[in-house]
Coordinates of C-alpha atoms in Angstrom, one line a residue:
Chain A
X878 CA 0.0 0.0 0.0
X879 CA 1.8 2.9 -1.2
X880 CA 0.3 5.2 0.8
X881 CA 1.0 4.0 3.9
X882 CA 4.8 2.8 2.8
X883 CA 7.6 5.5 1.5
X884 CA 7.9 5.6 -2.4
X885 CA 11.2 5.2 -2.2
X886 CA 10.7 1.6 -1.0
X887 CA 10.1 -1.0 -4.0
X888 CA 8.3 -3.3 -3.4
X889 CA 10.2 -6.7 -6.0
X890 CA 7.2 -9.5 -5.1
X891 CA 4.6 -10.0 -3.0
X892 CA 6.4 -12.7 -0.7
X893 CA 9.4 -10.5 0.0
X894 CA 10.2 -9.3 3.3
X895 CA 12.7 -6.8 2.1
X896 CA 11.8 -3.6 0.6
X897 CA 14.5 -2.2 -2.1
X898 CA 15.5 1.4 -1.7
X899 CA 14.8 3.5 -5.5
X900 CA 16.6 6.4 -3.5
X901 CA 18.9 6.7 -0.5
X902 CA 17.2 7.7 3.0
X903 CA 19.5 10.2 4.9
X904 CA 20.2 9.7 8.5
X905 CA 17.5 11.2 10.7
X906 CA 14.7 10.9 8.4
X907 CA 11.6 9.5 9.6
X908 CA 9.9 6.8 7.0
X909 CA 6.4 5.0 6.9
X910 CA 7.1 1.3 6.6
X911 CA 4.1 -0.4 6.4
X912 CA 1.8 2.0 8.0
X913 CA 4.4 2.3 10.8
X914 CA 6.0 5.8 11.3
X915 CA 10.0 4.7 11.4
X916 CA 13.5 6.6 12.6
X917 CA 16.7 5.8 10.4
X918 CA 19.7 6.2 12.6
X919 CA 22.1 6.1 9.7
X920 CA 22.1 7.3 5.7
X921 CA 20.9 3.8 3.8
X922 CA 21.7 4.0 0.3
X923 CA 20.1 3.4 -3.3
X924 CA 20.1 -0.1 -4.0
X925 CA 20.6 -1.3 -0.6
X926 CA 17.3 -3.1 2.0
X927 CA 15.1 -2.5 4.5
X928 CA 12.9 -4.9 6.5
X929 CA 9.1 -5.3 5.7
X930 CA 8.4 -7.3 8.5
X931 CA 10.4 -8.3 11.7
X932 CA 12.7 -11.4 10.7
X933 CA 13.7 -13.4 13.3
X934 CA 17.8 -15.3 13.3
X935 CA 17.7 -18.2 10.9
X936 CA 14.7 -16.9 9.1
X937 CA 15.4 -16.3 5.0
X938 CA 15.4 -13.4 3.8
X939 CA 13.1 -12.8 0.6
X940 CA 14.0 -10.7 -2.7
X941 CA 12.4 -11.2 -5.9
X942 CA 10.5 -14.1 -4.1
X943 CA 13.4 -15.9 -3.6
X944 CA 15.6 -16.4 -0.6
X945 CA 18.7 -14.5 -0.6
X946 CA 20.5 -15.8 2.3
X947 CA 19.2 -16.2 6.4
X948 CA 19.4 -13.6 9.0
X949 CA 22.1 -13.9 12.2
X950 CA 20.4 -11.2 14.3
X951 CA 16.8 -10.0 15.0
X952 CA 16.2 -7.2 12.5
X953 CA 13.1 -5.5 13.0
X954 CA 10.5 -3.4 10.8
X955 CA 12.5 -0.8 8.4
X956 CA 15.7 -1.8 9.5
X957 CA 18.8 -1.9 7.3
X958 CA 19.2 -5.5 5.8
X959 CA 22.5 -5.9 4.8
X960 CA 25.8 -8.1 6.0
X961 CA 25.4 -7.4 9.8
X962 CA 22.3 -9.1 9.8
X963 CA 21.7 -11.0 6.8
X964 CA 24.8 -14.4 5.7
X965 CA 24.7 -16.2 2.5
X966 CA 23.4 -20.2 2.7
X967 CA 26.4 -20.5 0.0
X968 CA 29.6 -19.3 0.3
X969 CA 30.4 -16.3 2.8
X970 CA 30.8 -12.1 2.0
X971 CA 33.9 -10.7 1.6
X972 CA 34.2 -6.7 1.9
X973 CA 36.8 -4.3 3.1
X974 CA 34.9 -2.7 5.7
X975 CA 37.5 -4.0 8.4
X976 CA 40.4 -2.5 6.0
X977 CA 38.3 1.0 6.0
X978 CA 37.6 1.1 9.7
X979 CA 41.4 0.5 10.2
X980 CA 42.4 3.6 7.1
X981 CA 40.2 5.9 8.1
X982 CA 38.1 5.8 4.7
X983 CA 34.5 6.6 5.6
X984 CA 33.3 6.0 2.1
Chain B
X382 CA 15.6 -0.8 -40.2
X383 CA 18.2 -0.1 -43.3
X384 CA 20.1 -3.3 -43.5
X385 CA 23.7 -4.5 -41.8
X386 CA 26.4 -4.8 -44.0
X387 CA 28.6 -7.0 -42.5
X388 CA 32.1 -8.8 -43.0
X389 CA 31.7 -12.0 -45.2
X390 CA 33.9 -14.9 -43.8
X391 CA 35.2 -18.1 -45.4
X392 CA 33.3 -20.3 -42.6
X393 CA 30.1 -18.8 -43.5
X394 CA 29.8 -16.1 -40.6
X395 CA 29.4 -12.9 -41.0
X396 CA 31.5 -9.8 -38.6
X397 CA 30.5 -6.4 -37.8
X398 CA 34.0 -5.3 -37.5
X399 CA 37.5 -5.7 -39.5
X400 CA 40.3 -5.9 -36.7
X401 CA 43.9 -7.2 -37.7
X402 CA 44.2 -9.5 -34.4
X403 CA 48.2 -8.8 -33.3
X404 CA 48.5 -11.7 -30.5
X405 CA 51.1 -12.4 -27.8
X406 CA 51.9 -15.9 -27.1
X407 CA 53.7 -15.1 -24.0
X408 CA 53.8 -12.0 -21.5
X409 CA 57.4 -12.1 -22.9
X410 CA 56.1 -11.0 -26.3
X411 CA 53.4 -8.5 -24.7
X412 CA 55.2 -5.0 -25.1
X413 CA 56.0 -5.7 -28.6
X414 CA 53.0 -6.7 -29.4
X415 CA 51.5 -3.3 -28.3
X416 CA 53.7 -0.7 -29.8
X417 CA 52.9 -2.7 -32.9
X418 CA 49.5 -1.5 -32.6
X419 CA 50.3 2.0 -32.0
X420 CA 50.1 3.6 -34.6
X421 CA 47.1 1.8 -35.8
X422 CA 44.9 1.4 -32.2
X423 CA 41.6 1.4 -34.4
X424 CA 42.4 -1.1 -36.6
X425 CA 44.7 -3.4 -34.8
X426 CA 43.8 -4.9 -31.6
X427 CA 46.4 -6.8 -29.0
X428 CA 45.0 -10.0 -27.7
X429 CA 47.2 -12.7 -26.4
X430 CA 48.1 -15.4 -23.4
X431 CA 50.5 -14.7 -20.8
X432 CA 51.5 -17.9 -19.9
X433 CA 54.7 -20.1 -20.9
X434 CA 53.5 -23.4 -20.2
X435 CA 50.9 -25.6 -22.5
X436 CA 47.5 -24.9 -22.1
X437 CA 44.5 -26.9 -24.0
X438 CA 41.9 -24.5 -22.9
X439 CA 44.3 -21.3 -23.7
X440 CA 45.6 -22.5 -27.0
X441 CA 41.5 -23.1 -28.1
X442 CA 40.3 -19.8 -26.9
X443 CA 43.5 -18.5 -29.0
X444 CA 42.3 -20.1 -32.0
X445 CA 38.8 -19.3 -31.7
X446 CA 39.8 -15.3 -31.3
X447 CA 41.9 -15.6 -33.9
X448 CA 39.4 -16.8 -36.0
X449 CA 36.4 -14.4 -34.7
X450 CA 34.0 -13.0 -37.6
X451 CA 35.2 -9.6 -36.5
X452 CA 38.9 -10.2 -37.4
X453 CA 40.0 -9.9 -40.7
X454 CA 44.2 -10.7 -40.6
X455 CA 46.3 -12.1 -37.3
X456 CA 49.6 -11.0 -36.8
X457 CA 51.2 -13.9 -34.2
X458 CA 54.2 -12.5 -32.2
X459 CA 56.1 -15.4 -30.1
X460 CA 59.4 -14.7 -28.3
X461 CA 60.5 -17.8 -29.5
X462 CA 61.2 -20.7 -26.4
X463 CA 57.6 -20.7 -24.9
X464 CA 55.3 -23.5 -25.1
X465 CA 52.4 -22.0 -27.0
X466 CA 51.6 -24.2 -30.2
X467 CA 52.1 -21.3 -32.8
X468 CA 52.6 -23.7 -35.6
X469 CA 48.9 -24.9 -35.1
X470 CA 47.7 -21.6 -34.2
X471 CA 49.0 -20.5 -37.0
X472 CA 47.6 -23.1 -39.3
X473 CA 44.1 -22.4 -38.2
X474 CA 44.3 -19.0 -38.9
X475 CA 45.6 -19.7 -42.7
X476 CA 42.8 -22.5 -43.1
X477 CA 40.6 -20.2 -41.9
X478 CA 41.0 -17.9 -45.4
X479 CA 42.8 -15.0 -43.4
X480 CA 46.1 -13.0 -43.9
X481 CA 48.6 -14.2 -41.3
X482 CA 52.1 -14.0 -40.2
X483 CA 54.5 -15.1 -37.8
X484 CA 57.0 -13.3 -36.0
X485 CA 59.6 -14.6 -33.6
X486 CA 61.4 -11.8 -31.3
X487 CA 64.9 -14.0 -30.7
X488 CA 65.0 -14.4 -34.5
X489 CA 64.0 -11.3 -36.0
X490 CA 66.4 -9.2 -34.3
X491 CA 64.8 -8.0 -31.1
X492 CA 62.2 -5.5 -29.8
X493 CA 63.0 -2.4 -32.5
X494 CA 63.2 -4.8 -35.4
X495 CA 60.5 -7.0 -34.6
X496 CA 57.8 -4.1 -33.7
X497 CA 59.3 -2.5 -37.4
X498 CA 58.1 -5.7 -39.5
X499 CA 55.5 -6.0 -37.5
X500 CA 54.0 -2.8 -38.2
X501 CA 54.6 -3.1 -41.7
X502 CA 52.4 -6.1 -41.6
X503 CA 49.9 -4.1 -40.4
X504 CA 50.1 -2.1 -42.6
X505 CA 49.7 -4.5 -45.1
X506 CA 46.9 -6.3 -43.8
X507 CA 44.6 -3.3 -43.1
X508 CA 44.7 -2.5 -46.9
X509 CA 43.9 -6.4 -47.7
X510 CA 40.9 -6.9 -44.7
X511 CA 39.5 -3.8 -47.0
X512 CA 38.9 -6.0 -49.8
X513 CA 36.6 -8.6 -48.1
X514 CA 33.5 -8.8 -49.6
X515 CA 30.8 -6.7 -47.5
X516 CA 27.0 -8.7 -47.2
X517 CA 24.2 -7.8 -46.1
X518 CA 23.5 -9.2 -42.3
X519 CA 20.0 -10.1 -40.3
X520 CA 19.2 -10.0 -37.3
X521 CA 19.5 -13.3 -36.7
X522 CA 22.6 -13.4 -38.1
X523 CA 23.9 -11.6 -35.0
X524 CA 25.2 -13.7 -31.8
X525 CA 25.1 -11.4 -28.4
X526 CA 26.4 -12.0 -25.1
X527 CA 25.9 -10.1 -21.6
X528 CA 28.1 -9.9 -18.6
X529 CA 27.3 -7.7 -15.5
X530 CA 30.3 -6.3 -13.4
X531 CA 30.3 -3.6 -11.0
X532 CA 27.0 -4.7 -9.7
X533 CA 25.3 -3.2 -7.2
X534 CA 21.4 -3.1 -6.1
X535 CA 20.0 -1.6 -8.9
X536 CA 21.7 -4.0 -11.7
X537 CA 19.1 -6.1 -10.3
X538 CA 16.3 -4.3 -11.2
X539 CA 16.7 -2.1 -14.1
X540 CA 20.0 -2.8 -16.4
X541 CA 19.7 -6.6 -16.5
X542 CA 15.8 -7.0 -16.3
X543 CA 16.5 -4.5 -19.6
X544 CA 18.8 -6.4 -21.1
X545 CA 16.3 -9.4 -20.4
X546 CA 13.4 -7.7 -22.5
X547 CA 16.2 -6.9 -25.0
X548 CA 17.1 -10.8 -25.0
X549 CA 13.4 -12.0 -25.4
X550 CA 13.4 -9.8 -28.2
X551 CA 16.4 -10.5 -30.4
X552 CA 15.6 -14.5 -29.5
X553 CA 12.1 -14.4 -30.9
X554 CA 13.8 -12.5 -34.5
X555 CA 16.2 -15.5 -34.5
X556 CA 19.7 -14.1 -33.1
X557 CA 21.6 -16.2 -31.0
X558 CA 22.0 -15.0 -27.3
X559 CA 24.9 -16.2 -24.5
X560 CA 24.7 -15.1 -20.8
X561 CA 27.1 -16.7 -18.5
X562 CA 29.0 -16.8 -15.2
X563 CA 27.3 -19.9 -13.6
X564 CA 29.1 -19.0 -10.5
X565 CA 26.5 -16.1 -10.3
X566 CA 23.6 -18.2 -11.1
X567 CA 24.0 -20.2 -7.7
X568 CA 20.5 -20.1 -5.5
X569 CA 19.1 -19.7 -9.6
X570 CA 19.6 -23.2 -10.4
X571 CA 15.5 -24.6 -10.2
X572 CA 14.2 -21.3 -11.9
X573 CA 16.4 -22.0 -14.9
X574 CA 16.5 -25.3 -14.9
X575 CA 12.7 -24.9 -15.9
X576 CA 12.8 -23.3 -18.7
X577 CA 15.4 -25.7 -20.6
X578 CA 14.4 -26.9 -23.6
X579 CA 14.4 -30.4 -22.6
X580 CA 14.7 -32.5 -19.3
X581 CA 18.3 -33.7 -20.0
X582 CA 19.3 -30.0 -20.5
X583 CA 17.2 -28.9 -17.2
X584 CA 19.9 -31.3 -15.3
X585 CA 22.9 -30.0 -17.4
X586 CA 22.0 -26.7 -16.2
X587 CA 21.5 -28.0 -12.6
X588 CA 24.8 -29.5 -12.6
X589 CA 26.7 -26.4 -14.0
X590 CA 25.4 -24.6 -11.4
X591 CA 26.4 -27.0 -8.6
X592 CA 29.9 -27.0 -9.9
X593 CA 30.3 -23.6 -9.6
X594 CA 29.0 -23.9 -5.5
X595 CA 31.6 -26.3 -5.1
X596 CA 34.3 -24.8 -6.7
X597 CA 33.6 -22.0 -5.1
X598 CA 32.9 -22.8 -2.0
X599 CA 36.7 -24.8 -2.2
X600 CA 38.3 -21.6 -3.0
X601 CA 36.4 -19.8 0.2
X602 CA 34.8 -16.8 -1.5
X603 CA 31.9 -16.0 -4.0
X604 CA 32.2 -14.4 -7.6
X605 CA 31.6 -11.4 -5.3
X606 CA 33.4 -8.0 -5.0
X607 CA 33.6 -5.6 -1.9
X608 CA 32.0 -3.1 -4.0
X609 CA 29.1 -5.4 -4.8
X610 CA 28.1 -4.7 -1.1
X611 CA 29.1 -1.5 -0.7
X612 CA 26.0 -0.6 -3.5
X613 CA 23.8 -2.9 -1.3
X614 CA 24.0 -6.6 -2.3
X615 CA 24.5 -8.6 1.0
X616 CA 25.0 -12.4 -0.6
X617 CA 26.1 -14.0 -3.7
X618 CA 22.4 -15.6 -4.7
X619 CA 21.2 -12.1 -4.3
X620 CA 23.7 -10.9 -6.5
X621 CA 22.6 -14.1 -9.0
X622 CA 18.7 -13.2 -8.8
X623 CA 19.8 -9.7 -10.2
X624 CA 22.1 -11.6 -12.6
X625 CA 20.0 -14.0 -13.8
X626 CA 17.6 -11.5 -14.9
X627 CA 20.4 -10.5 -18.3
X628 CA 18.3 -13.6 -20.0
X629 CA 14.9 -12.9 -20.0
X630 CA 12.5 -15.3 -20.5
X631 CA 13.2 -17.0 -23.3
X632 CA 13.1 -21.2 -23.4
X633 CA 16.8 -21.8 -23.1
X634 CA 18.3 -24.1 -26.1
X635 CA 21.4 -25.3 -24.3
X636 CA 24.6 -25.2 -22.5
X637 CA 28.2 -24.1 -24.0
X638 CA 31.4 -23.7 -22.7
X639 CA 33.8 -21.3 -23.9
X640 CA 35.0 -21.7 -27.5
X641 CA 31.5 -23.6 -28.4
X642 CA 30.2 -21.6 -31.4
X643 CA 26.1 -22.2 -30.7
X644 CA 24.7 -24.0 -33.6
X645 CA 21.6 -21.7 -34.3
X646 CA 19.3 -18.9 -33.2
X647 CA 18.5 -19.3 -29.3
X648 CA 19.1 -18.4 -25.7
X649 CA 22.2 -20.2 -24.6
X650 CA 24.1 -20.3 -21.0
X651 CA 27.7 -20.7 -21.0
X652 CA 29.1 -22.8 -18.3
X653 CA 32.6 -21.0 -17.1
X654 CA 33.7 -22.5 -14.2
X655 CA 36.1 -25.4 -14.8
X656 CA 36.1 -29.0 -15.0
X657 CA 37.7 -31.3 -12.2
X658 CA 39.3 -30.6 -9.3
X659 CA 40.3 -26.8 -8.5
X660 CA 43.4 -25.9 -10.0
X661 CA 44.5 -22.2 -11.5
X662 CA 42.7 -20.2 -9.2
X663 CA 39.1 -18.3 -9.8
X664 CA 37.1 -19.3 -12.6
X665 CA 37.5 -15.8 -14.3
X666 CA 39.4 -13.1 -12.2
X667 CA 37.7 -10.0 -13.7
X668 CA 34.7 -9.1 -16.0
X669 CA 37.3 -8.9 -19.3
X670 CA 38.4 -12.8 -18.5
X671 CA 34.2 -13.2 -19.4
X672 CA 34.2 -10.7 -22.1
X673 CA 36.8 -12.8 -24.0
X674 CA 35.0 -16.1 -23.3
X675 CA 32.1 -14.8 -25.3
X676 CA 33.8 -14.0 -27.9
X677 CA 35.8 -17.0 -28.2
X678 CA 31.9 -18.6 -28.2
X679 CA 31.6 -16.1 -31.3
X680 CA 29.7 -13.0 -29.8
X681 CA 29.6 -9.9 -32.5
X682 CA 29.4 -7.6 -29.0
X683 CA 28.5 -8.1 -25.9
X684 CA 26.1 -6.0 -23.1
X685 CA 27.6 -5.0 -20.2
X686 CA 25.6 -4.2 -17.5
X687 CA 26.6 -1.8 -14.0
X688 CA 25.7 -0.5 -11.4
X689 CA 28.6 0.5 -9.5
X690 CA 30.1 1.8 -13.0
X691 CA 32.7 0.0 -15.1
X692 CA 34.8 1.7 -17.8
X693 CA 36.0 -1.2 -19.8
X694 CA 35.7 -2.4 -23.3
X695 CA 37.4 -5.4 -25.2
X696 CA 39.6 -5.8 -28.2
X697 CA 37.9 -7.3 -31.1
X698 CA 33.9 -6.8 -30.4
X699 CA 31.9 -3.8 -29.1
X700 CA 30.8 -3.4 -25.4
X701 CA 27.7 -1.5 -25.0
X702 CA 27.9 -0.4 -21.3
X703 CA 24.0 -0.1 -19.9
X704 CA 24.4 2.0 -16.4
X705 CA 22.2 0.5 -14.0
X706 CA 22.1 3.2 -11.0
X707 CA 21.0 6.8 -12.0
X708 CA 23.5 7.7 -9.6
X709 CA 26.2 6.5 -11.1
X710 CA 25.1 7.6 -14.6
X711 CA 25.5 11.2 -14.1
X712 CA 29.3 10.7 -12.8
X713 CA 30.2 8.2 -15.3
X714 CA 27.7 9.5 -18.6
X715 CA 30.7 9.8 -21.0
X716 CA 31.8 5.9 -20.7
X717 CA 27.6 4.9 -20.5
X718 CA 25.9 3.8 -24.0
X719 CA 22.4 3.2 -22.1
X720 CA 21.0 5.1 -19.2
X721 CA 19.2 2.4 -17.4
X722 CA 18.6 4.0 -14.0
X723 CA 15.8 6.2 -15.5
X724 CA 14.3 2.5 -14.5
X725 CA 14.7 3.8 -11.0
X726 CA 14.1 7.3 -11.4
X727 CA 11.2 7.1 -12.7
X728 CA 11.5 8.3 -15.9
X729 CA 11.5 5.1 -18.4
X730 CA 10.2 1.4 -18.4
X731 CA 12.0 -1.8 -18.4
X732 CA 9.9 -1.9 -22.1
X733 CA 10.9 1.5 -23.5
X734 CA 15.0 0.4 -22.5
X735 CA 14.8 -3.0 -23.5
X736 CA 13.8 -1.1 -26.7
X737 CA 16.5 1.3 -26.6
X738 CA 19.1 -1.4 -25.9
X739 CA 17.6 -3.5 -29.4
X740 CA 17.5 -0.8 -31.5
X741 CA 21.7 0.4 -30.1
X742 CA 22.9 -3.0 -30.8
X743 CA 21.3 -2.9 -34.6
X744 CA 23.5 0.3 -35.0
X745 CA 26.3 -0.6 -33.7
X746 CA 26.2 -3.6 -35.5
X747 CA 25.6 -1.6 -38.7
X748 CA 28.9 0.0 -37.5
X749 CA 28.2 3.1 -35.3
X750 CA 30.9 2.7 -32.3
X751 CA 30.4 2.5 -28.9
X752 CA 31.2 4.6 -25.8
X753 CA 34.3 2.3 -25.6
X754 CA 35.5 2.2 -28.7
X755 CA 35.3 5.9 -29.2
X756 CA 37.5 6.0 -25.7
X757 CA 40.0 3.4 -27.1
X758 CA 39.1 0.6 -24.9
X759 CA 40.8 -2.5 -26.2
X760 CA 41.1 -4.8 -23.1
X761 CA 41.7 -8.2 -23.1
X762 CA 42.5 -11.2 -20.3
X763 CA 43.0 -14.9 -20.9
X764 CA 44.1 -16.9 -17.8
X765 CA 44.9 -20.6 -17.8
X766 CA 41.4 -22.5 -17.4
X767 CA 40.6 -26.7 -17.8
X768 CA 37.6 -27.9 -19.2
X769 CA 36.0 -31.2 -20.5
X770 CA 33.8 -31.3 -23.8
X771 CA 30.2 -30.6 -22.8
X772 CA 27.8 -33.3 -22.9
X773 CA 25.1 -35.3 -25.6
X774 CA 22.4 -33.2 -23.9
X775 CA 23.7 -29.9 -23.7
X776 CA 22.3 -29.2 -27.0
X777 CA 19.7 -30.3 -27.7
X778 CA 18.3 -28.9 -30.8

């Protein structure tokens, strides 16, 4: 229901529990998710997810109607879904966020 | 549409460009081989294989290049004690109807002399590839591949469901279509499977696609890049759902591996990861390595879509680059053919870029360059790779 949900959120399939973001959502902003008034602590960007519905650890996590790996943490209504919360059921997700923290680069 | 004059070719296929292939056959031979080219970086190309030991899966790849519809004379430059088979390569390339030479760096004097007769071969052969007889070309006449690199969230949703429609399209007028990297097809494997032209082909794919998990999962990482989650993909299948959308939803006629030429009109996936145990490392270490694959398979050009925003293009065949994330698009709009975050924005359909995408690749074909060939992009990688023949039922038709 777009009305009660933020246009920026798309919507992929009807079984997903992840929104997609069209546009990034700055920190601070308050968002409806779901007829649910929501604070983002921290700038999400374009591309990147957001919870539709609370997902519990182990649960999968849906995109185009198709899982997309399981989640290791609680992540609740219009959180950020992404590698704190979310590991692949394949192989695991390399980045260099531990090389950034340690230069300095904020990205 | 006025019609596509291509390249007429002794085998019967047709290309919709006239390179004069200059190719290494060692690193060794690698810096002549480009000041060769030089003078000439339109019409001359550098492809090659780095490696000085014996290589079944290099010295075919080689071969097929070499023999590409979009190359019209081959200039082979060896050092002279590596193991490459140049006296089969080179055989090919004269069976094949095309201009070729020979050059050996410890016996034609060195660097200066060698790049010297070299260049006058290139010389030479850019005034005979002139002469080949021009035909007119159809649409299905054309082969097209697609890679995605650089992806990020929105490849997912708006370059490669694009390039998908653009797929369906070009299938149903009888071109012949290649999308690949099974390594990002993994969590994929039952969607596709079901639309294989046959049962026998539906566990081809399967199997492909659980070759890659394994070899992967040996080597301890995904075909995934830091970047990849930086632009918000979190795991490798969701990075292959956003993939997997490049081919559309055509029936798919079968399963190559690189150097198969596809043996009529169709939606085909090529099966890169390698056969046996693990061996020379990652299947293909960068988006080029896939690039050259496809054209080994035959491609005419290949689609390239991304998100995050990748600059390259390829020696020998076009690369239309199709910019996923609006974003990106404005930073990066003088290396981007195709705007495909207007998806996103708002401000197109997945139909009206399909369309656009179709309508670029008949001009290009018909010999209007791309963004990367008006840049100079001539990149190339060939890595040492292993491979068995594919199977009965990989094609069926």
């Amino acid at each position: 229901m777009t009305d009660e949900t933020d246009n920026r959120l798309l919507l992929l399939a009807p079984q997903d529990n992840v929104y997609v973001l069209r546009d990034q959502i700055e920190a601070g902003e308050t968002i409806m998710v779901e007829g649910r008034r929501i604070a983002v602590p921290r700038r999400i960007g374009l591309g990147h997810k957001l919870a539709r519905a609370a997902i519990a650890p182990g649960d999968k996590v849906l995109k185009y109607g198709a899982p997309i790996g399981s989640a290791t943490a609680p992540i609740g209504l219009g959180e950020h879904v992404h590698t704190h919360n979310v590991k692949s059921d394949y192989t695991p997700t390399y980045t260099l966020d531990e090389a950034r923290r340690e230069h300095g680069d904020a990205q | 549409m006025t019609a596509i004059m291509g390249f007429q070719r002794a085998d019967g296929r047709k290309g919709i460009r006239n390179i004069v292939a200059v190719a290494y056959l060692v690193e060794c031979a690698h810096h002549v081989a480009s000041r060769i080219v030089a003078p000439t970086p339109e019409q001359a190309h550098v492809i090659g294989f780095p490696g000085c030991f014996p290589n079944d899966y290099a010295q075919r790849m080689m071969e097929r290049l070499c023999t590409h519809p979009n190359v019209g004379a081959v200039l082979l430059v060896s050092l002279g004690c590596e193991s490459f088979n140049r006296y089969q390569l080179e055989q090919v390339v004269r069976d094949s109807g095309r201009p070729v030479e020979t050059l050996i760096i410890q016996r034609d004097g060195g660097t200066r002399a060698t790049i010297e007769k070299g260049q006058a071969f290139v010389a030479r052969a850019i005034e005979q590839v002139e002469a080949v007889r021009r035909v007119p070309m159809d649409v299905s006449d054309l082969v097209i591949g697609t890679v995605c690199g650089g992806s990020d969230g929105t490849s997912g949703i708006s370059g490669n469901p694009a390039v998908g429609r653009a797929f369906d399209r070009f299938v149903a007028e009888g071109a012949t279509c290649i999308f690949e990297e099974t390594g990002e097809l993994i969590g994929c494997e039952d969607i596709m499977a079901a639309r294989a032209a046959t049962p026998a082909l539906a566990a081809e794919l399967r199997t492909s696609v659980d070759k890659a998990a394994r070899y992967y999962a040996t080597l301890g990482y995904g075909s995934f890049a830091s970047g990849n989650a930086d632009g918000g993909l979190t795991t490798i299948e969701e990075k292959s759902m956003g993939a997997y959308a490049k081919s559309g939803q055509s029936p798919i006629s079968g399963l190559i591996k690189p150097g198969d030429i596809p043996p009529g009109g169709g939606l085909y996936l090529m099966d890169v990861v390698p056969d046996g145990e693990v061996r020379f490392g990652f299947p293909n270490i960068s988006d080029n390595a896939e690039i050259v694959e496809m054209m080994a398979s035959g491609v005419h050009m290949t689609l390239f879509v991304t998100g995050r925003g990748s600059v390259v293009g390829s020696a020998l065949a076009p690369v239309i680059k199709i910019a996923a994330n609006p974003h990106m698009y404005e930073r990066l709009s003088e290396d981007m053919d195709v705007n495909a975050g207007r998806i996103i924005s708002g401000s197109a359909t997945l139909d009206e870029i399909g369309a656009e995408i179709h309508d670029l690749v008949l001009r290009v074909a018909g010999g209007e360059p791309t963004k990367s060939e008006e840049l100079g992009h001539t990149e190339f990688i060939l890595t040492y790779k292993s491979f068995e023949p594919i199977g009965p039922s990989c094609l069926p038709v």
